[in-house]
Amino acid sequence: MTSVQGTAVDIPTEDGTADAYLAHPADGVPRPGVLLYQDAYGLRPHLRSMADRLAAAGYTVLVPNVFYRHGRAPVFDLPEFIGPETLPDLWTRIGPVMQSLTPELSVRDAGAYLRWLEASPRVTDGPVAVTGYCMGARLALRTAGAFPERVAAAAGFHGGRLATDEPDSPHLAAEHIGAELYFGHADNDPSLTEDQIERLEAALTAAGVRHRCEVYPDAPHGYTQADTDSYQKEGDERHWEALLDLLSRTL
């Protein structure tokens, strides 16, 4: 197992400073860059451990606090384990913060994150990969569409609202994407209906995007997040296999 070093970093953006977590192999040798987008609960120990696992596989991984406009992480006072008893109160605070991160702001921030990776001595020259979880899957899709020259691969897991009827739906970025994409959908996910899955698949196919979309059976929304009651070991292990396969082929 490769030894990993993790550090807190600050990223200058057009609207301030985004705090972030950077994980990379401890030998100091530059590695391909991966931008990892959080779920709605934000940058916390579990996401740092996910970044460490990716770094141990040979990548330099940046996990920004995408809610930095509302404070440094942790933006929300989270319990050690996020279960149903904490969700109602938690979501009354998370909802407005999520909604304040508009598509325009998220793309603007993505540019700052990608520029930071490009300038980092820990990252090799060339394109990077993006992976995202829950709301982070939307951010990954938008980033791939906005920066086709910088993103070689993008993945999203248990993403919601990826292909809605709204004029700024994430799937409408398909025609601009040059990356290879992978999506691992949660089964019976109310935030990603069968209609949305079909709409996303159709848009990617029509745009000629290299992609694979799979529905993980019996996997709940949030199946990769081990600090929540949505975690499913089988889905999580399948996600790691698919993600590492995508990265090894594209970076």
Coordinates of C-alpha atoms in Angstrom, one line a residue:
M1 CA 0.0 0.0 0.0
T2 CA 1.4 3.4 -1.0
S3 CA 1.9 5.8 1.9
V4 CA -0.3 8.8 1.6
Q5 CA 0.1 12.4 2.8
G6 CA -3.0 14.6 3.4
T7 CA -2.9 18.3 3.9
A8 CA -5.3 21.3 4.2
V9 CA -5.0 23.8 1.3
D10 CA -6.6 27.0 0.3
I11 CA -7.7 27.7 -3.2
P12 CA -8.2 31.3 -4.5
T13 CA -11.5 31.8 -6.4
E14 CA -13.2 34.7 -8.0
D15 CA -15.4 35.0 -4.9
G16 CA -13.0 34.3 -2.1
T17 CA -11.0 31.4 -0.8
A18 CA -12.1 27.8 -0.9
D19 CA -10.7 25.5 1.8
A20 CA -9.9 22.0 0.6
Y21 CA -8.2 18.7 1.4
L22 CA -5.3 17.5 -0.7
A23 CA -4.2 13.8 -0.6
H24 CA -1.2 12.5 -2.6
P25 CA 1.4 9.7 -2.4
A26 CA 4.0 10.7 0.3
D27 CA 7.0 10.1 -2.1
G28 CA 6.5 13.6 -3.6
V29 CA 6.4 12.3 -7.2
P30 CA 3.8 14.1 -9.3
R31 CA 0.7 12.0 -10.1
P32 CA -2.4 12.5 -12.3
G33 CA -4.9 14.9 -10.7
V34 CA -8.4 14.0 -9.5
L35 CA -11.0 16.5 -8.5
L36 CA -13.4 14.9 -6.0
Y37 CA -16.7 16.6 -5.4
Q38 CA -18.5 16.2 -2.1
D39 CA -22.1 15.1 -1.3
A40 CA -24.4 17.6 0.4
Y41 CA -23.0 16.8 3.9
G42 CA -19.7 18.4 2.9
L43 CA -16.0 18.0 3.5
R44 CA -15.6 15.7 6.5
P45 CA -13.5 12.8 7.7
H46 CA -15.2 10.2 5.5
L47 CA -14.5 12.2 2.3
R48 CA -10.9 12.7 3.4
S49 CA -10.6 8.9 3.8
M50 CA -12.0 8.4 0.3
A51 CA -9.4 10.9 -1.1
D52 CA -6.7 9.0 0.8
R53 CA -7.8 5.7 -0.8
L54 CA -7.6 7.3 -4.3
A55 CA -4.2 8.8 -3.5
A56 CA -3.0 5.4 -2.4
A57 CA -3.9 4.1 -5.9
G58 CA -1.5 6.6 -7.4
Y59 CA -3.4 9.9 -7.8
T60 CA -3.2 13.5 -6.4
V61 CA -6.7 14.2 -5.1
L62 CA -8.3 17.6 -4.4
V63 CA -11.5 17.7 -2.3
P64 CA -12.8 21.3 -2.2
N65 CA -15.4 22.6 0.3
V66 CA -17.8 23.7 -2.4
F67 CA -19.9 25.5 0.3
Y68 CA -16.9 27.8 1.2
R69 CA -19.1 30.9 0.7
H70 CA -20.9 29.9 3.9
G71 CA -17.7 29.2 5.9
R72 CA -14.8 26.8 6.2
A73 CA -15.5 23.1 6.6
P74 CA -17.3 21.7 8.4
V75 CA -20.1 24.1 7.3
F76 CA -22.7 22.0 9.2
D77 CA -22.5 20.5 12.7
L78 CA -22.6 16.9 11.7
P79 CA -22.9 13.9 14.0
E80 CA -20.3 11.1 13.7
F81 CA -22.9 8.9 12.1
I82 CA -25.7 10.5 10.0
G83 CA -28.9 8.6 10.6
P84 CA -32.6 9.2 10.2
E85 CA -33.0 10.8 13.5
T86 CA -30.7 13.7 12.5
L87 CA -31.8 14.2 9.0
P88 CA -34.9 16.5 9.3
D89 CA -33.1 19.2 11.3
L90 CA -29.9 18.8 9.2
W91 CA -31.7 19.2 5.9
T92 CA -33.4 22.4 7.0
R93 CA -29.9 23.9 7.1
I94 CA -28.4 22.1 4.1
G95 CA -31.1 22.8 1.6
P96 CA -30.7 26.6 1.3
V97 CA -26.9 26.3 1.1
M98 CA -27.2 23.7 -1.7
Q99 CA -29.6 25.9 -3.6
S100 CA -27.3 28.9 -3.3
L101 CA -24.6 27.1 -5.3
T102 CA -26.0 27.9 -8.7
P103 CA -24.8 26.3 -11.9
E104 CA -23.0 29.5 -12.8
L105 CA -21.2 29.6 -9.5
S106 CA -20.3 25.9 -9.6
V107 CA -18.7 26.2 -13.0
R108 CA -16.8 29.4 -12.0
D109 CA -15.5 27.5 -9.0
A110 CA -14.6 24.5 -11.1
G111 CA -12.3 26.7 -13.1
A112 CA -10.5 27.8 -10.0
Y113 CA -10.1 24.2 -8.8
L114 CA -8.7 23.0 -12.1
R115 CA -6.3 25.9 -12.3
W116 CA -5.0 25.1 -8.9
L117 CA -4.4 21.5 -9.9
E118 CA -2.7 22.6 -13.1
A119 CA -0.3 24.7 -11.1
S120 CA 0.4 22.2 -8.3
P121 CA 3.8 20.5 -8.3
R122 CA 2.0 17.4 -7.0
V123 CA 0.1 17.0 -10.3
T124 CA 1.5 15.7 -13.6
D125 CA 1.0 17.8 -16.7
G126 CA -2.1 17.0 -18.8
P127 CA -5.8 16.5 -18.2
V128 CA -7.4 15.4 -14.9
A129 CA -10.4 13.3 -13.8
V130 CA -13.4 14.3 -11.8
T131 CA -15.6 12.2 -9.6
G132 CA -18.6 13.3 -7.6
Y133 CA -21.2 11.9 -5.1
C134 CA -24.9 12.8 -4.8
M135 CA -24.9 16.5 -5.7
G136 CA -21.2 16.1 -6.6
A137 CA -22.2 14.0 -9.6
R138 CA -24.0 17.0 -11.0
L139 CA -20.9 19.1 -10.4
A140 CA -18.8 16.5 -12.1
L141 CA -21.0 16.5 -15.2
R142 CA -21.1 20.3 -15.4
T143 CA -17.3 20.5 -15.0
A144 CA -16.7 18.0 -17.8
G145 CA -18.9 20.0 -20.1
A146 CA -17.4 23.4 -19.2
F147 CA -13.8 22.3 -19.4
P148 CA -13.5 19.6 -22.1
E149 CA -9.9 20.4 -22.7
R150 CA -9.0 19.8 -19.0
V151 CA -11.2 16.8 -18.1
A152 CA -10.3 13.4 -19.5
A153 CA -12.7 11.4 -17.4
A154 CA -15.7 12.1 -15.1
A155 CA -17.7 9.8 -12.9
G156 CA -20.8 10.2 -10.8
F157 CA -22.2 8.0 -8.1
H158 CA -25.8 8.0 -6.7
G159 CA -26.3 11.4 -8.4
G160 CA -29.6 13.1 -8.3
R161 CA -31.4 15.5 -10.7
L162 CA -28.9 14.8 -13.5
A163 CA -31.4 15.1 -16.3
T164 CA -34.4 17.2 -15.5
D165 CA -36.8 19.3 -17.6
E166 CA -35.1 22.5 -16.4
P167 CA -33.3 24.7 -18.9
D168 CA -30.0 24.4 -16.9
S169 CA -30.2 20.7 -16.3
P170 CA -26.7 19.1 -16.0
H171 CA -27.3 16.6 -18.9
L172 CA -27.5 19.5 -21.4
A173 CA -23.7 19.8 -21.1
A174 CA -23.4 16.5 -23.1
E175 CA -22.7 18.2 -26.4
H176 CA -19.6 19.9 -25.0
I177 CA -18.0 16.9 -23.3
G178 CA -14.9 15.3 -24.5
A179 CA -14.2 13.1 -21.5
E180 CA -15.2 9.5 -21.0
L181 CA -18.0 9.2 -18.4
Y182 CA -19.2 6.6 -15.9
F183 CA -22.3 6.8 -13.8
G184 CA -23.3 4.4 -11.1
H185 CA -27.0 5.1 -10.3
A186 CA -28.7 4.1 -7.1
D187 CA -31.6 1.8 -7.6
N188 CA -35.1 3.2 -6.9
D189 CA -33.6 6.7 -6.2
P190 CA -36.4 9.3 -6.0
S191 CA -33.9 12.0 -7.0
L192 CA -33.1 10.2 -10.3
T193 CA -36.2 8.7 -11.8
E194 CA -36.2 6.2 -14.7
D195 CA -37.2 9.0 -17.0
Q196 CA -34.1 11.0 -16.0
I197 CA -31.8 7.9 -16.5
E198 CA -33.2 7.5 -20.0
R199 CA -32.9 11.2 -20.8
L200 CA -29.3 11.2 -19.6
E201 CA -28.4 8.1 -21.6
A202 CA -30.1 9.5 -24.7
A203 CA -28.2 12.9 -24.4
L204 CA -24.8 11.3 -24.0
T205 CA -25.4 8.9 -26.9
A206 CA -26.7 11.6 -29.2
A207 CA -23.6 13.7 -28.4
G208 CA -21.2 10.8 -29.1
V209 CA -19.9 10.8 -25.5
R210 CA -18.0 7.7 -24.5
H211 CA -19.9 6.6 -21.5
R212 CA -21.3 3.8 -19.4
C213 CA -24.3 4.2 -17.1
E214 CA -25.3 1.4 -14.7
V215 CA -28.0 1.0 -12.1
Y216 CA -26.7 -0.7 -8.9
P217 CA -29.4 -3.1 -7.7
D218 CA -30.9 -2.5 -4.2
A219 CA -28.4 0.3 -3.7
P220 CA -29.9 3.3 -1.8
H221 CA -29.1 6.9 -2.6
G222 CA -25.8 7.6 -0.8
Y223 CA -24.6 4.0 -1.0
T224 CA -20.9 5.0 -0.9
Q225 CA -21.0 7.1 2.2
A226 CA -20.0 4.9 5.1
D227 CA -20.8 7.5 7.8
T228 CA -24.5 7.4 6.9
D229 CA -27.3 4.9 7.2
S230 CA -27.5 4.8 3.3
Y231 CA -24.2 2.9 3.0
Q232 CA -24.2 -0.3 1.1
K233 CA -21.0 -2.3 1.1
E234 CA -21.7 -4.1 -2.2
G235 CA -22.5 -0.9 -4.1
D236 CA -19.5 0.9 -2.5
E237 CA -17.1 -1.9 -3.6
R238 CA -18.5 -1.9 -7.1
H239 CA -18.1 1.9 -7.2
W240 CA -14.4 1.6 -6.3
E241 CA -13.8 -1.0 -9.0
A242 CA -15.5 1.1 -11.7
L243 CA -13.8 4.3 -10.7
L244 CA -10.3 2.9 -10.5
D245 CA -10.9 1.2 -13.9
L246 CA -12.0 4.5 -15.5
L247 CA -9.0 6.4 -14.1
S248 CA -6.5 3.7 -15.1
R249 CA -7.7 3.8 -18.7
T250 CA -8.0 7.6 -19.1
L251 CA -5.2 9.1 -17.1

